[in-house]
Amino acid sequence: MPRYPTPANAPPKVRVVTLRINGQDVSAREDETILSVAVDHGIRIPSLCYLEGLTAWGACRLCVVEVAGIPKLLPACSTVVTEGMVVETNSDKLKRYRRMILELLFAERNHVCSVCVSNGHCELQNLAAECGMDHVRVPYRNAPYEVDSSHDFFRVDHNRCVLCTRCVRVCDEIEGAHTWDVMGRGVECQVITDLHTPWGESESCTSCGKCVQVCPTGALVKKGTAAGEMEKLGDFLPYLTQMRGKQ
Amino acid sequence: MNLEELHDLATQAQAKAKSQEHHVHICMAASCQSSGAADLQKGFTEKVKQSGAGDRVCVKGVGCMGLCCAGPLVRVESTTAGGESHLYQHVKKDDVTELYASIGKKPVERLECPTDIPFFERQQRIVLENSGRIDPEQIEDYIGAGGYRSLVRALTEMSPQDVLREVSDSGLRGRGGGGYPSGLKWATVARSPHPTKYVICNADEGDPGAFMDRAVLESDPHRVLEGMTLAAYAVGAEYGYVYIRAEYPLAVERLKTAIRQATRRGLLGRQICDTPFSFEIEIRLGAGAFVCGEETALIASIEGQRGQPSPRPPYPADEGLWDCPTLINNVETLANIPAIVREGGQWFRSIGTEKSTGTKVFALAGRITNTGLIEVPMGISLREIIEEIGGGIPDGRTFKAVQTGGPSGGCLPEEHLDMPVDYDTLRTAGSIMGSGGMIVMDESSSMVDVARYFMEFCMSESCGKCIPCRAGTHQMHGILAKIARGDATAADLQLLEELCEVVRDTSLCGLGQTAPNPVQSTLRYFRHEYEEKLKADPFAAAKPATT
Ligand SMILES: Cc1cc2nc3c(=O)[nH]c(=O)nc-3n(C[C@H](O)[C@H](O)[C@H](O)COP(=O)(O)O)c2cc1C
Ligand code: SF4
Ligand code: SF4
């Protein structure tokens, strides 16, 4: 949907379109994305950077789907449905691609689950199980990253970060603090607080903890949790945005 | 300014040029400057001053003459009847006295560069028509060469739709790499009812070995401004940006000068040519990240954000800079516009092939005799470019492959040399037109090394946003290095091929989507070079037949 109002593209009411996902006929509002329509109809599409309540980022590429007539794969989280669209979310090729993307993630940093506070409550771990990724063929990078424990309540372990930028977006879009951002390029990317100052010294952080709650892995955690103890409140965000919308 | 005033200015400029019998043109583009052209200009200017011949001899710095490998280049021309023109190559500071003395007399044979060679004769210049002929720092020179006529005529005699029609008729396709029909893109922006629109000139030029856009901006900056202004008129934009990398200081300086001059002449800014149409251009400097040439990343960078691509749609033409419809075109694309408006879309269409019209500028580099900048009609064969214009491979070596399209392109072997150069044929052969870099390789180049080099480039230029490109290019580079070292097995090669497929199909932007191209094309044509480097898998025998 265009974000600016003009007489021509601000129709008073949103139309309903019909489309087909995995052979199932579904109807949807024309401003919905493939992912949200799929979720509404109980069709699961794996995703990692997407989080309801935040702007779509389109970066993890796990949610890419096939759309008939379009040669490229499209990210379901940021592709709006159109009338007559025919979508395939789980072809053999897509499954193979998703496994490879997960392998790349697991090899990129240190994801040794058994010692992680998020063990058993980790979205990355769940995705690997869901997509049948049971071994990693590419070599591990084994690059050590820092662990920043300077904050009074929270800790960031960059070794577990998948660069989904959920923390960046929630802090900017919901909390309004914009403490987090990304530094560097390529595999050297890293999330940082303020201008790469230790989290505990950040002047913009309000210690609200939203970033910790949205982080899919054990990268952002509450201090004082032991292995497997860090459970996150996944659904506070849709509730928050919904309530704000009502105001 | 109206057409008459412009005409007067042009006549004045031409008359002034005619009044001086002899012209010494020194190439002042970056390549010749780096080999001492500025000293030559100083030397010649001093000679003129000493001999008091200022009214007879004109010394000026001009833009790129093309044959960069023979620089610094100096052209001595006489305007008198039967006037001669001599091009001198590899001119040194000590040669100035001898050259100056020869003006109007016998040329200095020792330094002469033949101009009847295919390098000059086989070219067809549209984008570079003024390059190497006019002083890029003087708007009068551009006007004298017919510049700004298209703009003034369009504003006073044509409607925006007329301009758009000419561009659509011309069949011009984007020269930034994608080859998207410019007319279609312009029409999308023009159609939008949004009150604010932007035109962006993409001068980020990040491909290693490419310097076409730099040369155009350094040699004829007004041409790009005129093209942008015509585009703005056609689509209804009032503001424009030139996004240029800070590593091009000379081009930036000349652009700034050109913007100042054009604004002072009323050819840019508020109420251009006393019509209600206004257009202002600002320069934005990029820090030189390759990915910032990608249009959505470029827009993010102009907005002051991290230069990272975002998924398309929405396309910039619908929702671009600050969410407004934005026309973004490459330097060379825009540099074609004044000629298209001047001569008409049909004229442009008559050059080149049916689906790839016009000419293309290429930067010839690598193992080739004549390195430099050329402009040739589309549809010319690679063989003509390499063997005739480029003068073949030096030192008695043999041709092995030509790389087009930079890190997004591929390597083509001997058997494809007779293929016409156009967007679609290059693509079917596994390469791309790209922005115009052309690197020629002889038998001494290892294709695995070439692939590894480009992968290293993509790996370090990946913005890191999406997983397949960020981690995938890193892994592919690792495997390529392993193959080059001779440590890889057939399983590694298979993994490499699988990675190529995943990264190509799932990456977010063009950088990741095309990063596997150099690997896939070299595997397609030079697979044996990879296989020769593989070592036997020590565990092959121990492994069960099926895994
Ligand atoms: C990684 C990447 C780098 C690019 N770099 C450039 C560039 O340096 N210059 C350019 O004009 N286009 C570049 N492009 C293409 C632009 O995204 C865009 O398609 C182009 O500027 C459109 O102009 P055109 O239609 O005139 O070609 C790049 C694309 C990608 C994916
Ligand atoms: S710290 Fe967590 S939320 Fe932030 S980018 Fe890394 S994985 Fe995502
Ligand atoms: S493909 Fe590469 S450069 Fe493009 S968005 Fe993804 S990580 Fe960034």
mmCIF file of C-alpha atoms and ligand atoms in Angstrom, chain B residues 173-182 185 201-207 213 245 290-296 298 312 328-334 408 423 435 509-512 514, ligand 1:
data_model
loop_
_atom_site.group_PDB
_atom_site.id
_atom_site.type_symbol
_atom_site.label_atom_id
_atom_site.label_comp_id
_atom_site.label_asym_id
_atom_site.label_seq_id
_atom_site.Cartn_x
_atom_site.Cartn_y
_atom_site.Cartn_z
ATOM 1 C CA ARG B 173 17.185 0.719 -22.226
ATOM 2 C CA GLY B 174 18.829 1.454 -18.904
ATOM 3 C CA ARG B 175 22.626 1.476 -19.126
ATOM 4 C CA GLY B 176 23.118 0.873 -15.399
ATOM 5 C CA GLY B 177 23.050 -2.873 -15.853
ATOM 6 C CA GLY B 178 19.429 -3.974 -15.783
ATOM 7 C CA GLY B 179 18.482 -2.864 -19.266
ATOM 8 C CA TYR B 180 14.959 -1.896 -18.267
ATOM 9 C CA PRO B 181 13.190 0.136 -20.987
ATOM 10 C CA SER B 182 13.621 3.772 -19.990
ATOM 11 C CA LYS B 185 10.067 3.663 -16.340
ATOM 12 C CA CYS B 201 21.129 10.203 -11.529
ATOM 13 C CA ASN B 202 22.956 7.071 -10.449
ATOM 14 C CA ALA B 203 26.669 7.858 -10.676
ATOM 15 C CA ASP B 204 27.795 5.367 -8.078
ATOM 16 C CA GLU B 205 29.669 3.199 -10.599
ATOM 17 C CA GLY B 206 31.117 0.526 -8.386
ATOM 18 C CA ASP B 207 32.073 -2.308 -10.749
ATOM 19 C CA ASP B 213 30.267 7.096 -16.028
ATOM 20 C CA ARG B 245 30.944 8.359 -5.108
ATOM 21 C CA PHE B 290 29.131 -1.037 -4.216
ATOM 22 C CA VAL B 291 25.667 -1.908 -2.937
ATOM 23 C CA CYS B 292 24.745 1.792 -2.801
ATOM 24 C CA GLY B 293 24.482 1.651 -6.597
ATOM 25 C CA GLU B 294 21.436 -0.575 -6.148
ATOM 26 C CA GLU B 295 18.506 1.755 -6.445
ATOM 27 C CA THR B 296 16.696 1.099 -3.159
ATOM 28 C CA LEU B 298 20.926 4.412 -3.009
ATOM 29 C CA ARG B 312 10.858 -4.427 -4.504
ATOM 30 C CA ILE B 328 16.337 6.727 -11.182
ATOM 31 C CA ASN B 329 18.573 6.400 -14.196
ATOM 32 C CA ASN B 330 22.203 5.737 -14.856
ATOM 33 C CA VAL B 331 24.596 8.485 -16.036
ATOM 34 C CA GLU B 332 24.941 7.023 -19.516
ATOM 35 C CA THR B 333 21.182 6.533 -19.881
ATOM 36 C CA LEU B 334 20.642 10.208 -19.119
ATOM 37 C CA SER B 408 27.440 -9.556 -11.674
ATOM 38 C CA TYR B 423 21.314 -7.310 -23.612
ATOM 39 C CA SER B 435 27.301 -1.249 -16.950
ATOM 40 C CA CYS B 509 18.909 -7.654 -4.116
ATOM 41 C CA GLY B 510 20.802 -7.831 -7.360
ATOM 42 C CA LEU B 511 24.169 -8.065 -5.650
ATOM 43 C CA GLY B 512 23.426 -11.429 -4.088
ATOM 44 C CA THR B 514 24.113 -12.124 -9.450
HETATM 45 C C1 LIG C 1 24.595 -4.288 -6.475
HETATM 46 C C2 LIG C 1 24.140 -3.333 -7.527
HETATM 47 C C3 LIG C 1 24.943 -2.262 -7.892
HETATM 48 C C4 LIG C 1 24.522 -1.359 -8.845
HETATM 49 N N1 LIG C 1 25.353 -0.333 -9.170
HETATM 50 C C5 LIG C 1 24.940 0.561 -10.093
HETATM 51 C C6 LIG C 1 25.790 1.645 -10.449
HETATM 52 O O1 LIG C 1 26.887 1.780 -9.934
HETATM 53 N N2 LIG C 1 25.355 2.531 -11.367
HETATM 54 C C7 LIG C 1 24.126 2.398 -11.957
HETATM 55 O O2 LIG C 1 23.764 3.231 -12.764
HETATM 56 N N3 LIG C 1 23.315 1.381 -11.652
HETATM 57 C C8 LIG C 1 23.685 0.458 -10.735
HETATM 58 N N4 LIG C 1 22.850 -0.574 -10.418
HETATM 59 C C9 LIG C 1 21.541 -0.654 -11.082
HETATM 60 C C10 LIG C 1 20.536 0.230 -10.353
HETATM 61 O O3 LIG C 1 19.930 -0.513 -9.313
HETATM 62 C C11 LIG C 1 19.428 0.693 -11.255
HETATM 63 O O4 LIG C 1 18.869 -0.395 -11.892
HETATM 64 C C12 LIG C 1 19.884 1.670 -12.289
HETATM 65 O O5 LIG C 1 20.501 2.764 -11.708
HETATM 66 C C13 LIG C 1 18.702 2.126 -13.083
HETATM 67 O O6 LIG C 1 19.109 3.005 -14.095
HETATM 68 P P1 LIG C 1 18.963 2.618 -15.632
HETATM 69 O O7 LIG C 1 17.559 2.135 -15.854
HETATM 70 O O8 LIG C 1 19.239 3.891 -16.317
HETATM 71 O O9 LIG C 1 19.970 1.569 -15.899
HETATM 72 C C14 LIG C 1 23.260 -1.508 -9.462
HETATM 73 C C15 LIG C 1 22.470 -2.595 -9.108
HETATM 74 C C16 LIG C 1 22.888 -3.495 -8.168
HETATM 75 C C17 LIG C 1 22.001 -4.638 -7.822
#
